[in-house]
């Protein structure tokens, strides 16, 4: 079917409301808009389906939600009656339409005879991962677009281990979606009927309590917090999202007496009225938190994204100014602290392992290995780290104590299989308090890490390429690099060219070829003669190509210089 035919099909479908039809009619003369909304279905990317909310096939709306859920339901039905009985947990965030989409997900699951445990109101993503495991559900769904701008929504899919579905499993849902007619295949039960029949039950505070009990179990050193609790102050912001309740509660239970929440951003609101982008990766979003911190003389600032799986921090530097610490650096600090704290508490397993992704700083490996902890890499996405954790622990090869991504995601403990800003907030605060007790800020602690492990510097460039043209541009960019792999970047020789799609490695000096263990992802990596790694990959959640520069050197100046040089090359890729 052509995009025009799909457009007509939607326009004439009895499933569409008058309002939705009017929306489609309003673009009748905009061929480009019709094409971009109907050229193809949304694909399962790094974190399930994600798109902007409007009427169309390549968008997020109630029809796409129903279709994806019908397909997911059939995948579950194919697993047999036990799977059906185990049921599905469903969660949602603060976005406009999230609750409505989550209810609709529950209604379609129920219509297929699959029991649903639905959160009564918005909850953090890690709590959904927890609920799937805790209640022995076969699967889970979370309606959220994480930190994306307000126009977006998304559909994260989980399997029985509480992790998001790995690609081969998501492909089964995508295949079913292809087979099933988007409008006529849907089986749904009315919400009130499903509740009355016990097909939909609600989760609430009892699940929060179970989750929080696990979170609190990650605490290593309550005494360190008590020691400074009278004077130690922090500012917290949930950026209008799901962290607003459980994160302050967690910090209170940790023993913190002064947690100052940014009042404007404690208001749950899918329009994110105080920020352009509710992403702790963007330091601009912290302006209200910084204002409050300055007024109150807070020691540090913590912010979680709308679905409370990412967390970012700001700390005071040696001039007393609040500065951002990157996701890479936060992970390094936390890993170093955790190893130390668990050694002190006698709880560090002999076969401890840390996991990171191929685009996360190599400094993390240095921290791990210097301390006798193994470190493994996976592709971007916690589904891959969860897979690796499950595998290492099932074989007895290792016990994963910490998994992290440069993009502000940290997974701790054994009760979730996704990144978890609630537990990370607990441990980051414990760590900040512990250092405060030693007379140090986290900034001081980071400098100490550089002294101990060497200096590393990183930068991620986002080459944004929106729309259909953008998709083509991104594909051309990747194809161009594959056709003419650079042998030199910014005047420095490329030593090795790696392609994670087929796992190939080429040594540039003599063309010698070898293979890597990891393959199957559209990622290119250049290892430079000066020790820098440059990685290029299209994002799986937003229309952009990401270029990661991971450098190291004798000091900050050396790293900064390398990063700046390669960043200029990365910018030039946009054309
Ligand atoms: O967006 P979130 O917080 O759900 O997070 C999701 O997307 C992030 C960005 O992915 P990409 O680089 O492909 O855009 C990933 O790092 C993360 O593992 C994934 O769960
Ligand atoms: Mg998120």
XYZ file of C-alpha atoms and ligand atoms in Angstrom:
596
model
C 0.000 0.000 0.000
C 1.298 3.474 -0.824
C 1.293 6.212 1.776
C -1.589 7.884 -0.074
C -3.636 4.700 0.053
C -2.939 4.322 3.760
C -4.004 7.903 4.317
C -7.294 7.240 2.487
C -7.779 4.016 4.460
C -7.440 5.870 7.746
C -9.636 8.715 6.568
C -12.416 6.273 5.710
C -12.083 4.001 8.714
C -15.049 3.881 11.106
C -12.514 3.536 13.940
C -11.527 7.199 13.617
C -13.436 9.898 15.474
C -14.760 12.982 13.672
C -12.020 14.985 15.302
C -9.317 12.629 14.043
C -10.795 12.699 10.560
C -10.824 16.480 10.622
C -7.148 16.431 11.570
C -6.396 14.226 8.564
C -8.542 16.357 6.287
C -6.607 19.417 7.320
C -3.441 17.969 5.753
C -5.180 16.813 2.534
C -3.129 19.203 0.398
C 0.162 18.671 2.187
C 1.716 15.736 0.352
C 4.921 15.849 2.387
C 3.059 15.752 5.683
C 0.910 12.839 4.484
C 3.988 10.954 3.382
C 5.802 11.521 6.678
C 2.776 10.327 8.680
C 2.002 7.280 6.524
C 5.168 6.100 4.732
C 5.750 3.230 7.187
C 4.808 2.021 10.656
C 6.938 3.071 13.631
C 9.798 0.697 14.284
C 10.900 -0.839 17.573
C 14.048 1.127 18.414
C 16.314 1.420 21.450
C 13.302 1.690 23.756
C 10.260 0.289 21.942
C 8.039 2.514 19.809
C 8.490 6.252 20.020
C 6.964 9.017 17.915
C 5.151 12.323 18.008
C 1.477 12.336 18.999
C -0.909 12.940 16.099
C -3.094 10.929 13.739
C -1.139 8.664 11.395
C 0.641 5.349 11.061
C 4.154 6.606 11.821
C 2.898 8.440 14.918
C 1.776 7.737 18.461
C -2.010 7.638 18.864
C -4.695 5.330 20.196
C -4.844 3.278 16.987
C -1.132 2.535 16.964
C -1.341 1.691 20.676
C -4.205 -0.745 20.074
C -2.445 -2.313 17.113
C 0.854 -2.793 18.954
C -1.006 -4.204 21.952
C -3.058 -6.610 19.818
C 0.209 -7.855 18.275
C 1.895 -8.104 21.688
C -1.151 -9.953 23.047
C -0.917 -12.510 20.261
C 2.761 -13.077 20.977
C 1.794 -13.740 24.609
C -1.151 -15.981 23.638
C 1.233 -18.066 21.527
C 3.207 -18.787 24.719
C 0.279 -20.762 26.125
C -2.165 -20.635 28.998
C 0.387 -20.216 31.778
C 1.691 -17.045 30.157
C -1.848 -15.703 29.797
C -2.557 -16.371 33.460
C 0.643 -14.607 34.540
C -0.604 -11.489 32.835
C 0.933 -8.131 32.014
C 1.890 -5.111 34.136
C 1.102 -1.699 32.627
C 2.537 1.661 33.650
C 2.486 5.231 32.351
C 4.215 8.556 32.854
C 3.087 12.186 33.130
C 2.662 12.902 29.418
C -0.497 14.099 27.769
C -2.447 10.970 26.751
C -0.165 8.553 28.634
C -2.879 7.441 31.057
C -5.400 7.097 28.256
C -2.967 5.001 26.178
C -2.117 2.818 29.178
C -5.811 2.155 29.869
C -6.310 1.306 26.229
C -3.366 -1.101 26.407
C -5.029 -2.738 29.409
C -8.398 -2.953 27.607
C -6.882 -4.678 24.565
C -4.898 -7.124 26.706
C -8.085 -7.901 28.660
C -10.021 -8.290 25.402
C -7.552 -11.021 24.516
C -8.139 -12.775 27.830
C -4.837 -11.593 29.324
C -4.925 -10.313 32.894
C -3.534 -6.860 33.562
C -2.043 -5.162 36.589
C -2.330 -1.453 35.887
C -0.786 1.288 38.012
C -3.544 3.486 39.421
C -1.524 6.606 38.589
C 1.806 7.539 37.038
C 4.901 5.683 38.246
C 8.660 5.564 37.533
C 9.828 3.196 34.781
C 11.966 1.116 37.176
C 8.869 0.361 39.260
C 7.270 -1.230 36.195
C 10.358 -3.383 35.664
C 10.141 -4.298 39.350
C 6.399 -5.089 39.188
C 6.858 -7.461 36.247
C 9.410 -9.421 38.276
C 7.675 -9.131 41.641
C 4.290 -10.371 40.436
C 5.697 -12.934 38.020
C 4.061 -11.282 35.016
C 4.874 -12.613 31.570
C 5.345 -9.107 30.177
C 5.019 -5.389 30.762
C 4.196 -2.192 28.914
C 5.141 1.339 29.835
C 3.591 4.294 28.065
C 6.305 6.944 28.119
C 8.611 8.853 25.821
C 11.119 9.279 28.606
C 12.945 12.614 28.305
C 11.832 13.456 24.762
C 10.054 16.774 24.103
C 6.376 17.051 25.002
C 5.097 16.229 21.491
C 6.352 12.657 21.853
C 4.989 9.527 23.405
C 6.202 5.949 23.411
C 5.485 2.326 24.159
C 8.198 0.436 26.032
C 7.757 -3.343 25.993
C 9.090 -5.696 28.648
C 9.355 -9.441 28.999
C 9.175 -11.669 32.087
C 12.652 -10.834 33.416
C 11.643 -7.171 33.703
C 13.892 -6.052 30.845
C 12.844 -4.337 27.640
C 12.557 -6.779 24.765
C 15.775 -7.514 22.874
C 15.573 -7.008 19.066
C 14.744 -10.606 18.069
C 11.796 -10.621 20.472
C 10.559 -7.167 19.450
C 10.746 -8.363 15.845
C 8.069 -10.959 16.650
C 5.684 -8.172 17.682
C 6.596 -6.110 14.613
C 5.901 -9.131 12.393
C 2.506 -9.651 14.018
C 1.749 -5.976 13.493
C 2.404 -6.471 9.788
C 0.011 -9.403 9.650
C -2.814 -7.826 11.640
C -5.103 -5.210 10.180
C -4.662 -2.041 12.173
C -8.377 -1.453 12.703
C -10.296 -4.685 12.289
C -8.032 -7.087 14.199
C -8.417 -5.388 17.596
C -10.132 -7.273 20.421
C -10.827 -5.053 23.380
C -12.905 -5.128 26.517
C -14.558 -2.066 27.983
C -12.511 -0.713 30.901
C -15.235 -0.878 33.565
C -16.244 -4.373 32.478
C -12.607 -5.542 32.611
C -12.237 -4.117 36.123
C -15.548 -5.677 37.230
C -14.484 -9.067 35.852
C -11.121 -8.887 37.574
C -9.265 -8.779 34.244
C -7.754 -5.428 35.206
C -6.553 -4.910 38.777
C -4.879 -1.783 40.069
C -1.439 -1.451 41.628
C -0.731 1.372 44.033
C 0.945 2.039 47.363
C 1.415 -1.638 48.237
C 3.643 -1.974 45.151
C 5.454 1.287 45.985
C 6.244 -0.095 49.424
C 7.630 -3.363 48.055
C 9.705 -1.475 45.529
C 10.991 0.997 48.111
C 11.944 -1.829 50.454
C 14.212 -3.160 47.725
C 15.580 0.286 46.932
C 16.438 0.907 50.588
C 18.221 -2.438 50.649
C 20.865 -0.908 48.376
C 21.988 1.506 51.079
C 25.580 0.870 52.162
C 26.311 3.448 54.802
C 23.450 5.102 56.652
C 25.871 6.373 59.296
C 27.640 8.454 56.648
C 24.349 10.245 55.940
C 23.466 10.654 59.616
C 26.853 12.210 60.251
C 26.124 15.185 57.982
C 22.307 15.173 57.916
C 21.869 18.320 60.009
C 23.823 20.496 57.637
C 23.909 18.690 54.285
C 21.414 20.185 51.846
C 20.338 19.095 48.407
C 17.927 20.257 45.730
C 15.817 17.812 43.777
C 13.720 18.213 40.627
C 11.547 15.620 38.852
C 11.049 17.920 35.812
C 7.246 17.558 36.162
C 7.469 13.770 35.970
C 7.076 10.523 37.851
C 9.962 10.960 40.269
C 8.082 13.555 42.344
C 6.886 11.160 45.018
C 9.188 8.181 45.416
C 12.515 9.953 45.048
C 11.981 12.477 47.887
C 10.540 9.627 49.961
C 13.608 7.473 49.295
C 15.900 10.325 50.308
C 13.899 10.881 53.460
C 14.216 7.212 54.384
C 17.931 7.441 53.709
C 18.048 9.936 56.555
C 18.301 13.175 54.599
C 16.807 16.072 56.517
C 17.166 18.818 53.924
C 15.821 17.785 50.519
C 14.550 20.918 48.823
C 12.272 20.114 45.908
C 11.895 22.677 43.100
C 8.236 23.625 43.648
C 7.424 24.632 40.049
C 8.747 21.323 38.728
C 7.075 19.146 41.370
C 3.834 19.821 39.501
C 3.029 16.841 37.280
C 2.500 18.257 33.793
C 2.885 16.668 30.352
C 3.494 20.087 28.812
C 6.701 20.495 30.830
C 5.951 24.232 31.115
C 9.262 25.233 32.714
C 11.653 23.397 30.348
C 12.140 23.036 26.615
C 13.394 19.503 27.042
C 12.865 17.582 30.302
C 16.184 15.808 29.970
C 18.818 15.880 32.721
C 21.373 15.642 29.889
C 20.573 19.296 29.078
C 22.049 21.507 31.787
C 19.764 24.449 30.811
C 16.824 22.604 32.350
C 18.416 22.903 35.796
C 18.099 26.708 35.963
C 15.311 26.681 38.580
C 17.158 24.082 40.632
C 20.315 26.207 40.524
C 18.377 29.306 41.617
C 17.000 27.405 44.596
C 20.364 25.850 45.388
C 22.038 29.274 45.419
C 19.342 30.722 47.632
C 19.583 27.882 50.122
C 23.307 27.179 49.822
C 22.693 23.558 48.834
C 25.544 21.094 48.515
C 24.323 19.404 45.389
C 21.478 19.107 42.891
C 19.778 16.035 41.521
C 17.209 15.780 38.722
C 15.345 12.811 37.245
C 13.735 12.655 33.812
C 9.930 12.344 33.372
C 9.830 8.541 33.653
C 12.450 8.567 36.419
C 14.938 6.226 34.860
C 17.606 8.840 34.092
C 19.225 11.024 36.702
C 21.619 13.949 36.410
C 23.543 15.841 39.065
C 25.187 19.215 39.530
C 27.891 19.797 42.095
C 29.809 22.745 43.512
C 33.265 23.259 42.041
C 36.294 24.719 43.821
C 34.894 28.225 43.203
C 31.609 27.246 44.844
C 29.734 27.385 41.507
C 27.229 24.735 40.517
C 28.524 22.789 37.552
C 27.259 19.825 35.597
C 28.902 16.470 35.958
C 28.408 14.338 32.848
C 26.673 10.964 32.846
C 30.025 9.337 32.174
C 31.658 11.083 35.127
C 28.718 10.438 37.452
C 28.969 6.746 36.605
C 32.693 6.713 37.253
C 32.205 8.390 40.636
C 29.432 6.014 41.600
C 31.307 2.909 40.494
C 34.408 3.988 42.417
C 32.303 4.794 45.487
C 30.300 1.567 45.329
C 33.378 -0.609 45.110
C 34.873 1.207 48.100
C 31.670 1.205 50.149
C 30.998 -2.453 49.477
C 34.574 -3.354 50.335
C 34.200 -1.456 53.624
C 30.882 -3.183 54.309
C 32.258 -6.569 53.269
C 29.551 -6.982 50.610
C 31.607 -6.853 47.418
C 31.295 -10.230 45.673
C 34.593 -11.872 44.742
C 33.450 -12.131 41.117
C 31.985 -8.616 40.917
C 31.301 -7.249 37.439
C 30.482 -3.786 36.097
C 28.677 -3.362 32.784
C 28.778 -0.392 30.442
C 27.964 0.263 26.812
C 30.404 0.622 23.911
C 29.780 4.389 23.934
C 30.423 4.839 27.665
C 33.790 6.143 28.878
C 36.734 3.753 29.097
C 37.481 5.388 32.447
C 34.810 3.099 33.910
C 36.786 0.046 32.781
C 39.902 1.536 34.361
C 38.089 2.063 37.679
C 36.674 -1.464 37.629
C 39.827 -3.283 36.636
C 42.116 -1.282 38.937
C 39.919 -2.548 41.764
C 39.780 -6.167 40.622
C 36.265 -5.857 39.172
C 35.634 -7.173 35.660
C 34.060 -4.878 33.086
C 32.057 -5.874 30.002
C 30.549 -3.802 27.187
C 27.179 -4.077 25.460
C 25.315 -2.088 22.836
C 23.268 0.973 23.837
C 20.144 0.076 25.791
C 19.491 -1.534 29.133
C 17.864 -4.504 27.434
C 21.368 -5.498 26.368
C 22.855 -4.931 29.801
C 20.004 -6.886 31.379
C 20.653 -9.736 28.941
C 24.347 -9.718 29.805
C 23.620 -9.584 33.545
C 21.231 -12.536 33.300
C 23.774 -14.526 31.319
C 26.791 -13.822 33.537
C 24.853 -14.579 36.700
C 23.178 -17.738 35.360
C 26.555 -19.182 34.372
C 28.159 -18.093 37.638
C 30.781 -16.198 35.673
C 30.141 -12.972 37.497
C 27.891 -10.970 39.808
C 26.904 -7.644 38.296
C 27.022 -4.851 40.862
C 26.538 -1.885 38.567
C 25.500 -1.237 34.965
C 25.603 2.145 33.336
C 25.303 4.259 30.247
C 26.797 7.630 29.442
C 23.261 8.927 28.872
C 22.534 9.255 32.607
C 21.238 5.733 33.166
C 22.268 3.521 36.120
C 20.994 0.062 37.069
C 21.622 -1.327 40.542
C 20.394 -4.275 42.562
C 18.641 -7.406 41.351
C 15.004 -6.301 41.467
C 14.939 -4.254 38.252
C 16.233 -4.856 34.752
C 16.215 -1.281 33.512
C 17.847 1.944 34.499
C 16.561 3.234 37.779
C 16.709 6.854 38.901
C 15.136 6.024 42.276
C 17.911 3.695 43.395
C 20.542 5.845 41.682
C 19.234 8.912 43.580
C 19.623 7.006 46.848
C 23.194 5.979 46.129
C 24.300 9.277 44.600
C 23.029 11.061 47.704
C 24.662 8.557 50.042
C 27.898 9.053 48.095
C 27.666 12.870 48.230
C 27.026 12.700 51.984
C 29.899 10.279 52.524
C 32.313 12.622 50.750
C 30.874 15.620 52.604
C 31.720 13.774 55.811
C 35.341 13.651 54.579
C 35.232 17.384 53.875
C 34.976 16.828 50.118
C 32.460 17.775 47.438
C 31.707 15.437 44.532
C 33.782 17.810 42.416
C 36.762 17.149 44.683
C 36.029 13.429 44.494
C 36.052 13.542 40.715
C 39.427 15.319 40.660
C 40.743 12.607 42.946
C 39.467 9.968 40.522
C 41.305 11.684 37.670
C 44.498 11.668 39.723
C 44.046 8.016 40.535
C 42.798 6.613 37.214
C 44.052 9.118 34.641
C 42.341 11.906 32.783
C 39.468 11.180 30.418
C 37.260 13.566 28.465
C 34.162 12.899 26.401
C 31.666 14.683 24.242
C 28.547 13.500 22.445
C 27.383 15.457 19.404
C 23.793 15.153 18.277
C 23.386 15.713 14.540
C 19.649 16.303 14.390
C 18.007 15.356 11.059
C 14.241 15.518 11.370
C 11.524 14.179 9.110
C 11.618 11.836 6.165
C 14.479 13.740 4.527
C 16.359 13.299 7.755
C 15.941 9.526 7.684
C 17.470 9.446 4.230
C 20.270 11.804 5.256
C 21.125 9.618 8.224
C 21.199 6.484 6.071
C 23.405 8.302 3.516
C 25.766 9.474 6.243
C 26.273 5.933 7.551
C 26.552 4.493 4.011
C 29.077 7.177 3.052
C 31.303 6.310 6.014
C 31.091 2.622 5.093
C 31.911 3.312 1.448
C 34.834 5.579 2.228
C 36.042 4.726 5.715
C 38.222 7.575 6.993
C 41.938 6.772 7.270
C 42.622 10.091 8.944
C 40.445 12.368 11.069
C 41.458 15.940 11.915
C 45.014 15.159 10.828
C 45.360 12.108 13.093
C 45.670 8.591 11.683
C 42.851 6.115 12.184
C 44.395 2.889 13.458
C 41.355 0.653 13.391
C 37.973 0.920 11.691
C 35.294 -1.145 13.385
C 31.818 -1.877 12.079
C 29.483 -3.350 14.707
C 26.964 -4.242 12.018
C 28.969 -7.228 10.824
C 31.552 -7.222 13.603
C 34.424 -6.452 11.229
C 37.699 -4.790 12.188
C 40.172 -3.355 9.693
C 43.700 -2.397 10.706
C 44.347 0.611 8.519
C 48.170 0.292 8.333
C 48.089 -2.993 6.381
C 44.401 -3.641 5.727
C 44.446 -6.730 7.970
C 40.909 -7.898 8.792
C 39.582 -9.529 11.948
C 36.259 -9.820 13.769
C 34.829 -8.671 17.120
C 32.617 -10.534 19.543
C 29.862 -7.905 19.303
C 27.912 -7.526 16.068
C 24.418 -6.762 14.797
C 24.066 -3.027 15.435
C 24.379 -0.075 13.080
C 27.424 1.497 14.751
C 30.838 2.550 13.401
C 33.924 3.087 15.518
C 37.283 4.643 14.706
C 40.221 4.062 16.988
C 42.693 6.848 16.592
C 46.490 6.826 16.846
C 46.257 9.176 19.868
C 44.073 6.744 21.844
C 40.746 8.471 21.152
C 37.696 6.453 20.078
C 35.118 8.076 17.823
C 31.796 6.280 17.510
C 28.992 7.095 15.090
C 25.451 5.682 15.349
C 21.915 6.723 14.517
C 19.818 7.193 17.670
C 17.107 4.623 18.238
C 14.811 7.099 19.980
C 15.132 10.443 18.194
C 15.833 11.641 14.653
C 19.544 12.185 15.031
C 22.959 10.662 14.468
C 25.070 10.601 17.608
C 28.828 10.994 17.468
C 30.633 10.050 20.668
C 34.190 11.193 21.261
C 36.001 9.317 24.019
C 39.453 10.745 24.689
C 42.144 10.366 27.310
C 45.377 12.161 28.029
C 47.832 13.515 30.563
C 45.514 16.259 31.818
C 42.279 18.121 31.193
C 43.827 20.456 28.638
C 45.073 17.581 26.496
C 41.660 15.902 26.570
C 39.804 19.144 25.836
C 42.013 19.809 22.853
C 41.430 16.341 21.402
C 37.699 16.532 21.980
C 37.430 19.957 20.306
C 39.395 18.823 17.269
C 37.283 15.746 16.648
C 34.063 17.585 17.447
C 34.724 19.875 14.496
C 35.014 16.814 12.243
C 31.825 15.354 13.718
C 29.923 18.586 12.996
C 31.120 18.478 9.411
C 29.418 15.087 8.927
C 26.066 16.837 8.951
C 26.893 18.317 5.543
O 15.068 7.348 26.283
P 15.173 6.430 27.477
O 15.547 7.118 28.734
O 14.009 5.529 27.545
O 16.391 5.503 27.175
C 16.474 4.718 26.032
O 17.160 5.421 25.030
C 18.450 5.841 25.381
C 18.994 6.599 24.193
O 19.016 5.744 23.090
P 19.453 6.238 21.686
O 20.888 6.634 21.816
O 19.282 5.070 20.771
O 18.576 7.412 21.355
C 19.298 4.640 25.731
O 20.542 5.083 26.131
C 18.621 3.823 26.819
O 19.296 2.658 27.100
C 17.222 3.464 26.406
O 16.567 2.801 27.457
Mg 13.750 8.070 30.767
